Amino acid sequence: MNIAATKDPVSPVQEVASPADWSPESWQNFPALQQATYPDQEALDRALGKLADLPPLVTSWEILALREQIAEAQQGKRFVLQGGDCAESFADCTSPLITNRLKVLLQMSLALVHGLQMPVVRIGRLAGQYAKPRSSDFETRDGVTLPSYRGDLVNSIDFNEAARIPDPDLLLKAHAYSAMTMNFVRSLVDGGFADVHHTEYWDLSWLDHSPLADEFHKLTESLGQSLRFMETITGRDVGSLRRVDFFTSHEALHLHFEQAQTRQVPRQWGWFNLGTHFPWIGMRTADLEGAHVEYFRGIRNPIGIKVGPGLDRSWLEALLEKLNPQREYGRIVLIHRMGETNIEDKLPGLIRAVNDNGSPVLWIADPMHGNTDSTGDVNKTRRFRKIKNEMDLAFEIHRDNHSRLGGVHLELTGENVTECTGGARDLSDEDLKREYRSTVDPRLNYEQSLEMAMLIVRKHAQNAS
């Protein structure tokens, strides 16, 4: 993915001792939430054994390169854009869908690079986002109770007994689909798909019908003029801008699956999760004495921690101490997801706690997960105005508390879906019936995603003035 180690990093990744009391399987000695219950242990063990022998999806040097870039973002020299599907499905592993997801992330990053005047770290929620946490182990429909759907990694969304039984072979299938997705993304990126000299190739077919089309085209034209000017005065082709760094992420929920991809590599110390560049831990599994925290404390990947309104100062400080005791740069990303109604009350105290603690972190905002509503038709949706308002408040709260908001985490798709209301075309609840495709959470569509990127640029500029 054209990922090379950053030269002369501002905050080099330190060589610190690995935890002496940790191993990839030590999490099994702790309470593990959100795990599937497999009826055939021998079949599970066979699948995990095969998985552990398969080639890794990412490399240690890509992971360390991302850590260097996150370390720079912690010092305000980069901005992180993390986005993708709420939950991938095997059926969505097709070239048009993958291409459109990559396109919308590149378009958004283009707007951010141009508007923020700094490099953007691009992290896709893809090639592994096949497991989802559930609020209940069971689901009841019309008097029938079955195990909940936990993502294509575990079982099927079809509501019948056979489909809902956790299947170990899906672990191998998930690795294969992740590998296919990664291979195609690498081919696109390395082949010049992201060439900023030819941003006209990035347009999605329906962008010209968007009220934002003119603004986006002006932005790309301005960037093109800047590149041509730079190349004219230097006499050199800005070849490095023909390709971009692109990293992957997912919530590391299914711990057997993550353990099987956790390995040591030659000429590096410690253990790496080689199934993704950037795993994160969700609020449902952030128990200090739980299996997920135990697993995360031993891997060298940069790690994300979702920070919700239920997390208090002492809990957050204890997580930082447990997951980053050596206070390494580029290690911890805090992803706050408070909701529009909670952010002003809950976030300032947590920011002050981190400031007082002194542990290096990167704060990024997830303005979506705390703003999920239900409609009269029992569809989940998210209101664009609430997402925007939480994003605006996040910038202001960080500024007022002597902190820096260094990125955004969004659930989005490159498709023309109607799952979130509002935005430039002011989608209504009635529009949700038109193109609602998500099996889990509502996502911003291509147009709303691009609009959000432009609004972030405007708010960043206001905040800096």
Coordinates of C-alpha atoms in Angstrom, one line a residue:
M1 CA 0.0 0.0 0.0
N2 CA 2.9 2.3 -0.6
I3 CA 3.5 2.4 3.2
A4 CA 7.1 3.3 4.0
A5 CA 8.5 4.2 7.3
T6 CA 8.4 7.9 8.0
K7 CA 11.9 9.6 7.8
D8 CA 13.1 11.5 10.8
P9 CA 9.9 11.0 12.8
V10 CA 9.1 13.7 15.3
S11 CA 8.3 11.2 18.0
P12 CA 10.1 7.9 17.3
V13 CA 8.5 4.7 18.4
Q14 CA 10.4 3.7 21.5
E15 CA 11.9 0.3 22.0
V16 CA 10.4 -0.8 25.3
A17 CA 10.2 -4.1 27.1
S18 CA 7.2 -6.3 26.2
P19 CA 5.1 -7.3 29.2
A20 CA 6.7 -10.3 30.7
D21 CA 3.4 -11.7 32.0
W22 CA 1.6 -11.5 28.6
S23 CA 1.2 -14.0 25.7
P24 CA -1.3 -14.0 22.8
E25 CA -3.5 -16.4 24.7
S26 CA -3.3 -14.9 28.1
W27 CA -6.6 -13.2 27.5
Q28 CA -8.2 -16.6 28.0
N29 CA -7.6 -16.3 31.8
F30 CA -9.9 -13.3 31.9
P31 CA -13.7 -12.8 31.5
A32 CA -14.4 -12.4 27.8
L33 CA -17.5 -10.5 26.7
Q34 CA -19.2 -10.5 23.3
Q35 CA -17.7 -13.9 22.3
A36 CA -19.5 -16.5 20.2
T37 CA -20.4 -19.8 21.7
Y38 CA -19.4 -22.6 19.3
P39 CA -21.1 -26.0 19.7
D40 CA -18.1 -28.0 18.3
Q41 CA -14.9 -27.1 20.1
E42 CA -12.8 -29.5 17.9
A43 CA -14.1 -27.8 14.8
L44 CA -13.2 -24.4 16.2
D45 CA -9.7 -25.6 17.2
R46 CA -9.1 -27.0 13.6
A47 CA -10.2 -23.7 12.0
L48 CA -8.0 -21.6 14.3
G49 CA -5.0 -23.9 13.6
K50 CA -5.5 -23.4 9.9
L51 CA -5.9 -19.6 10.4
A52 CA -2.7 -19.4 12.4
D53 CA -0.8 -20.9 9.5
L54 CA -2.2 -18.6 6.8
P55 CA -0.1 -15.6 5.5
P56 CA -0.6 -12.3 7.4
L57 CA -2.8 -9.6 5.9
V58 CA -0.5 -6.7 6.9
T59 CA 3.2 -6.3 7.8
S60 CA 5.0 -5.1 10.8
W61 CA 6.7 -2.3 9.0
E62 CA 3.3 -1.0 7.8
I63 CA 2.1 -1.1 11.4
L64 CA 5.2 0.8 12.6
A65 CA 4.8 3.4 9.8
L66 CA 1.2 4.0 11.0
R67 CA 2.5 4.4 14.5
E68 CA 4.9 7.1 13.3
Q69 CA 2.2 8.9 11.5
I70 CA -0.1 8.8 14.5
A71 CA 2.8 10.2 16.6
E72 CA 2.9 13.1 14.2
A73 CA -0.8 13.5 14.4
Q74 CA -0.5 13.7 18.2
Q75 CA 1.7 16.8 17.7
G76 CA -0.7 18.4 15.3
K77 CA 1.2 17.7 12.1
R78 CA -1.3 15.3 10.6
F79 CA -5.1 14.7 10.7
V80 CA -6.6 11.2 10.8
L81 CA -9.6 10.2 8.6
Q82 CA -11.0 6.8 9.6
G83 CA -14.1 5.6 7.8
G84 CA -15.9 2.7 6.3
D85 CA -18.8 0.3 6.8
C86 CA -20.4 -0.4 10.2
A87 CA -20.1 -4.1 9.4
E88 CA -18.7 -5.6 6.2
S89 CA -20.4 -8.6 4.6
F90 CA -19.0 -11.3 2.4
A91 CA -21.6 -10.4 -0.2
D92 CA -20.1 -6.8 -0.4
C93 CA -16.7 -8.1 -1.5
T94 CA -17.1 -6.9 -5.1
S95 CA -14.9 -4.6 -7.1
P96 CA -17.5 -1.8 -7.6
L97 CA -18.3 -1.6 -3.8
I98 CA -14.7 -1.6 -2.8
T99 CA -13.7 0.9 -5.4
N100 CA -16.5 3.3 -4.4
R101 CA -15.5 3.0 -0.7
L102 CA -11.9 3.8 -1.6
K103 CA -13.0 6.7 -3.8
V104 CA -15.1 8.4 -1.2
L105 CA -12.3 8.2 1.4
L106 CA -9.9 9.6 -1.1
Q107 CA -12.3 12.4 -2.0
M108 CA -12.7 13.3 1.6
S109 CA -9.0 13.2 2.3
L110 CA -8.5 15.5 -0.7
A111 CA -10.8 18.1 0.8
L112 CA -9.1 17.7 4.2
V113 CA -5.5 18.0 2.8
H114 CA -6.4 21.1 0.8
G115 CA -8.4 22.7 3.5
L116 CA -6.3 21.8 6.6
Q117 CA -3.0 22.3 4.8
M118 CA -1.5 19.2 6.4
P119 CA -1.1 15.5 5.5
V120 CA -4.0 13.2 6.2
V121 CA -3.7 9.6 7.6
R122 CA -6.2 7.5 5.7
I123 CA -7.6 4.5 7.7
G124 CA -10.4 2.4 6.2
R125 CA -12.8 0.3 8.3
L126 CA -12.4 -2.6 5.9
A127 CA -10.8 -5.9 5.2
G128 CA -11.8 -7.4 8.6
Q129 CA -14.8 -5.5 10.0
Y130 CA -16.8 -8.7 10.0
A131 CA -17.8 -9.0 13.7
K132 CA -20.2 -6.8 15.5
P133 CA -21.0 -6.4 19.3
R134 CA -24.6 -7.0 20.3
S135 CA -26.7 -5.7 23.1
S136 CA -28.2 -9.1 23.7
D137 CA -27.1 -12.7 23.0
F138 CA -30.5 -13.5 21.6
E139 CA -33.1 -12.0 19.2
T140 CA -36.8 -12.7 19.3
R141 CA -39.1 -12.3 16.3
D142 CA -42.8 -13.4 16.3
G143 CA -42.3 -15.4 19.4
V144 CA -39.2 -17.2 18.0
T145 CA -35.9 -16.7 19.9
L146 CA -32.5 -17.4 18.2
P147 CA -28.9 -16.4 18.8
S148 CA -28.2 -12.8 17.7
Y149 CA -26.4 -12.1 14.4
R150 CA -22.8 -11.3 15.3
G151 CA -21.5 -10.5 11.8
D152 CA -20.5 -12.7 8.9
L153 CA -17.4 -13.8 10.9
V154 CA -19.6 -15.8 13.2
N155 CA -23.0 -16.6 11.7
S156 CA -25.6 -15.6 9.1
I157 CA -28.1 -12.7 9.2
D158 CA -30.8 -15.1 8.0
F159 CA -33.3 -15.7 10.8
N160 CA -33.4 -19.4 11.1
E161 CA -31.8 -21.9 13.6
A162 CA -29.2 -23.3 11.2
A163 CA -28.0 -19.8 10.0
R164 CA -27.6 -18.5 13.6
I165 CA -25.4 -21.3 14.8
P166 CA -21.7 -20.0 15.1
D167 CA -19.7 -21.7 12.3
P168 CA -15.9 -21.9 12.8
D169 CA -15.3 -22.2 9.0
L170 CA -16.5 -18.6 8.7
L171 CA -13.3 -17.5 10.4
L172 CA -11.3 -18.9 7.5
K173 CA -13.8 -17.4 5.0
A174 CA -13.4 -14.0 6.7
H175 CA -9.6 -14.2 6.3
A176 CA -10.0 -15.0 2.6
Y177 CA -12.4 -12.2 2.0
S178 CA -10.2 -9.8 3.9
A179 CA -7.2 -10.9 1.8
M180 CA -9.1 -10.4 -1.4
T181 CA -10.2 -6.9 -0.3
M182 CA -6.7 -6.0 0.8
N183 CA -5.2 -7.3 -2.5
F184 CA -7.6 -5.2 -4.6
V185 CA -7.1 -2.0 -2.5
R186 CA -3.3 -2.4 -2.8
S187 CA -3.6 -2.9 -6.5
L188 CA -5.7 0.3 -6.9
V189 CA -3.5 2.4 -4.7
D190 CA -0.2 1.1 -6.1
G191 CA -1.5 1.4 -9.6
G192 CA -2.1 5.2 -9.4
F193 CA -5.9 5.1 -8.6
A194 CA -5.1 7.8 -6.0
D195 CA -3.1 10.0 -8.3
V196 CA -3.8 13.6 -7.3
H197 CA -2.7 14.8 -10.8
H198 CA -5.9 13.2 -12.1
T199 CA -8.6 13.8 -9.5
E200 CA -11.2 13.8 -12.2
Y201 CA -10.9 10.0 -12.1
W202 CA -12.2 10.0 -8.5
D203 CA -15.7 11.4 -9.3
L204 CA -18.5 9.0 -8.6
S205 CA -21.0 8.9 -11.4
W206 CA -23.8 10.8 -9.5
L207 CA -21.6 13.5 -8.0
D208 CA -22.6 16.0 -10.7
H209 CA -26.1 15.9 -9.4
S210 CA -25.0 17.0 -5.9
P211 CA -25.4 20.6 -4.6
L212 CA -21.7 20.2 -3.5
A213 CA -20.4 19.3 -7.0
D214 CA -19.3 22.8 -7.9
E215 CA -17.4 23.3 -4.6
F216 CA -15.7 19.9 -5.0
H217 CA -14.6 20.6 -8.6
K218 CA -13.3 24.0 -7.5
L219 CA -11.3 22.3 -4.8
T220 CA -9.8 19.7 -7.2
E221 CA -9.0 22.4 -9.8
S222 CA -7.2 24.5 -7.1
L223 CA -5.2 21.5 -6.0
G224 CA -4.2 20.7 -9.5
Q225 CA -3.0 24.3 -10.1
S226 CA -1.0 24.2 -6.9
L227 CA 0.7 21.0 -8.0
R228 CA 1.5 22.3 -11.5
F229 CA 2.9 25.5 -9.9
M230 CA 5.1 23.4 -7.6
E231 CA 6.4 21.3 -10.4
T232 CA 7.1 24.3 -12.6
I233 CA 9.2 26.2 -10.0
T234 CA 11.1 23.0 -8.9
G235 CA 11.4 21.5 -12.3
R236 CA 10.5 18.1 -10.8
D237 CA 7.5 15.9 -11.0
V238 CA 5.8 15.5 -7.6
G239 CA 5.7 11.7 -8.2
S240 CA 5.1 10.8 -4.5
L241 CA 1.6 12.3 -4.8
R242 CA 0.6 9.7 -7.4
R243 CA 0.2 7.2 -4.6
V244 CA -1.0 7.5 -1.0
D245 CA -0.7 5.6 2.2
F246 CA -3.8 3.6 3.1
F247 CA -4.2 1.6 6.3
T248 CA -7.0 -0.7 7.6
S249 CA -8.8 -1.1 10.9
H250 CA -11.5 -3.0 12.6
E251 CA -12.8 -3.6 16.1
A252 CA -10.8 -6.5 17.5
L253 CA -13.9 -8.2 19.0
H254 CA -13.5 -11.9 18.3
L255 CA -10.5 -12.7 20.4
H256 CA -9.8 -16.2 19.1
F257 CA -9.7 -14.7 15.6
E258 CA -7.3 -12.0 16.7
Q259 CA -5.1 -14.4 18.6
A260 CA -4.6 -16.6 15.5
Q261 CA -3.2 -13.6 13.6
T262 CA -0.9 -12.3 16.4
R263 CA 2.7 -13.2 15.6
Q264 CA 6.3 -12.4 16.1
V265 CA 8.4 -11.3 13.1
P266 CA 12.1 -11.5 12.4
R267 CA 14.3 -8.5 13.4
Q268 CA 11.5 -6.9 15.5
W269 CA 10.7 -7.3 19.2
G270 CA 7.3 -8.0 20.6
W271 CA 4.0 -9.2 19.1
F272 CA 2.0 -7.8 16.2
N273 CA -1.6 -8.3 15.2
L274 CA -1.0 -8.9 11.5
G275 CA -4.7 -9.1 10.7
T276 CA -5.0 -5.3 10.6
H277 CA -2.9 -2.1 11.0
F278 CA -5.2 -0.5 13.6
P279 CA -7.4 -2.5 15.9
W280 CA -9.7 -0.8 18.4
I281 CA -11.5 -1.8 21.6
G282 CA -15.2 -0.8 22.0
M283 CA -17.0 0.5 25.0
R284 CA -18.8 -2.9 25.6
T285 CA -15.4 -4.6 26.0
A286 CA -13.2 -2.0 27.8
D287 CA -13.4 -3.6 31.2
L288 CA -10.1 -3.1 33.0
E289 CA -10.2 -6.7 34.2
G290 CA -11.6 -8.1 31.0
A291 CA -10.1 -10.3 28.2
H292 CA -10.0 -7.5 25.6
V293 CA -7.9 -5.1 27.6
E294 CA -5.6 -8.0 28.5
Y295 CA -5.2 -8.9 24.8
F296 CA -4.6 -5.3 23.7
R297 CA -1.9 -4.5 26.3
G298 CA 0.5 -6.9 24.6
I299 CA 0.4 -6.1 20.9
R300 CA 2.6 -3.4 19.3
N301 CA -0.1 -2.1 16.9
P302 CA -1.4 1.4 17.5
I303 CA -4.7 0.9 19.3
G304 CA -8.0 2.8 19.5
I305 CA -10.2 3.0 22.5
K306 CA -13.8 4.1 22.1
V307 CA -14.7 6.6 24.8
G308 CA -18.4 6.9 25.6
P309 CA -20.4 8.9 28.1
G310 CA -20.2 6.0 30.6
L311 CA -16.5 6.2 30.9
D312 CA -15.3 8.3 33.8
R313 CA -12.0 9.9 34.7
S314 CA -10.6 7.1 36.8
W315 CA -11.6 4.4 34.3
L316 CA -9.9 6.3 31.5
E317 CA -6.7 6.9 33.5
A318 CA -6.5 3.3 34.4
L319 CA -6.9 2.2 30.8
L320 CA -4.1 4.5 29.7
E321 CA -1.9 3.1 32.5
K322 CA -2.6 -0.5 31.6
L323 CA -2.4 -0.1 27.8
N324 CA 0.5 2.4 27.6
P325 CA 2.5 2.2 30.8
Q326 CA 5.7 3.3 29.0
R327 CA 3.9 6.3 27.6
E328 CA 4.9 5.5 24.0
Y329 CA 4.1 8.0 21.2
G330 CA 1.9 6.8 18.4
R331 CA 0.3 4.1 20.6
I332 CA -3.1 5.3 21.9
V333 CA -5.9 6.9 19.9
L334 CA -9.0 7.9 21.9
I335 CA -12.2 7.9 19.8
H336 CA -14.9 9.8 21.7
R337 CA -18.5 9.0 20.8
M338 CA -20.6 11.0 23.2
G339 CA -23.7 12.0 21.3
E340 CA -24.9 15.6 20.7
T341 CA -26.7 15.8 24.1
N342 CA -23.8 14.4 26.2
I343 CA -20.6 15.8 24.7
E344 CA -20.6 19.2 26.5
D345 CA -21.2 17.5 29.9
K346 CA -19.0 14.4 29.5
L347 CA -16.0 15.3 27.3
P348 CA -14.3 18.2 29.1
G349 CA -13.5 16.3 32.3
L350 CA -12.0 13.4 30.3
I351 CA -9.8 15.8 28.3
R352 CA -8.6 17.4 31.5
A353 CA -7.9 13.9 33.0
V354 CA -5.7 13.1 30.0
N355 CA -4.0 16.5 30.2
D356 CA -3.2 15.9 33.8
N357 CA -2.1 12.4 33.2
G358 CA 0.5 13.5 30.6
S359 CA 0.2 10.3 28.5
P360 CA 0.5 11.0 24.8
V361 CA -2.8 10.3 23.0
L362 CA -4.5 11.3 19.8
W363 CA -8.1 12.4 20.2
I364 CA -10.5 11.8 17.3
A365 CA -14.2 12.3 17.2
D366 CA -16.9 9.7 16.3
P367 CA -20.0 11.9 15.9
M368 CA -22.2 9.1 14.7
H369 CA -22.5 6.3 17.3
G370 CA -24.1 8.5 20.0
N371 CA -26.6 9.9 17.6
T372 CA -28.7 6.9 16.5
D373 CA -32.5 7.3 16.4
S374 CA -35.4 5.0 15.5
T375 CA -38.1 6.0 13.1
G376 CA -41.7 5.1 13.2
D377 CA -40.9 2.2 10.8
V378 CA -38.4 0.8 13.3
N379 CA -35.5 1.8 11.0
K380 CA -32.4 3.1 12.7
T381 CA -31.2 6.4 11.3
R382 CA -28.8 9.2 12.2
R383 CA -29.6 12.9 11.7
F384 CA -27.0 14.8 9.8
R385 CA -27.6 17.9 11.8
K386 CA -26.8 16.0 15.0
I387 CA -23.7 14.5 13.5
K388 CA -22.5 18.0 12.4
N389 CA -23.4 19.6 15.7
E390 CA -21.4 17.0 17.7
M391 CA -18.5 17.5 15.3
D392 CA -18.6 21.3 15.8
L393 CA -18.8 21.0 19.6
A394 CA -15.9 18.6 19.6
F395 CA -13.6 21.1 18.0
E396 CA -14.8 23.8 20.4
I397 CA -14.5 21.7 23.5
H398 CA -10.9 20.6 22.7
R399 CA -9.9 24.2 22.0
D400 CA -11.4 25.4 25.3
N401 CA -9.7 22.7 27.3
H402 CA -6.2 23.2 25.8
S403 CA -6.4 20.0 23.7
R404 CA -6.4 19.2 20.0
L405 CA -8.9 17.3 18.0
G406 CA -6.8 15.3 15.5
G407 CA -9.2 13.3 13.5
V408 CA -12.6 11.9 12.7
H409 CA -14.1 8.4 12.7
L410 CA -17.2 8.0 10.5
E411 CA -19.4 5.1 9.3
L412 CA -19.9 5.7 5.6
T413 CA -20.2 4.1 2.2
G414 CA -19.4 5.1 -1.3
E415 CA -22.9 4.1 -2.3
N416 CA -26.0 6.2 -3.0
V417 CA -27.8 4.9 0.1
T418 CA -30.5 6.7 2.1
E419 CA -29.8 5.7 5.7
C420 CA -29.0 9.0 7.4
T421 CA -31.4 11.9 7.1
G422 CA -30.5 15.5 6.3
G423 CA -27.4 16.7 4.5
A424 CA -27.2 18.8 1.3
R425 CA -30.3 17.1 -0.2
D426 CA -32.2 17.2 3.2
L427 CA -33.2 13.5 3.1
S428 CA -36.3 12.8 5.2
D429 CA -37.6 9.7 7.1
E430 CA -39.7 8.9 4.0
D431 CA -36.5 8.7 1.9
L432 CA -35.1 6.0 4.2
K433 CA -37.4 3.5 2.4
R434 CA -35.8 4.2 -0.9
E435 CA -32.2 2.8 -0.5
Y436 CA -31.8 1.5 3.0
R437 CA -29.2 -1.3 2.7
S438 CA -27.3 -1.5 6.0
T439 CA -27.8 -4.7 8.0
V440 CA -26.5 -3.1 11.3
D441 CA -26.0 0.7 11.6
P442 CA -26.9 3.6 9.3
R443 CA -24.1 5.1 7.2
L444 CA -23.4 8.4 5.6
N445 CA -23.7 8.2 1.8
Y446 CA -21.2 9.5 -0.7
E447 CA -22.6 13.0 -0.7
Q448 CA -23.1 13.3 3.0
S449 CA -19.5 12.1 3.6
L450 CA -18.0 14.6 1.2
E451 CA -20.2 17.4 2.8
M452 CA -18.9 16.3 6.3
A453 CA -15.3 16.6 5.1
M454 CA -15.9 20.1 3.8
L455 CA -17.7 21.1 7.0
I456 CA -14.7 19.8 9.1
V457 CA -12.4 22.1 7.0
R458 CA -14.6 25.1 7.7
K459 CA -14.9 24.4 11.4
H460 CA -11.2 23.8 11.7
A461 CA -10.5 27.2 10.1
Q462 CA -13.0 28.9 12.4
N463 CA -11.5 27.2 15.4
A464 CA -8.0 28.3 14.4
S465 CA -8.9 32.0 13.9

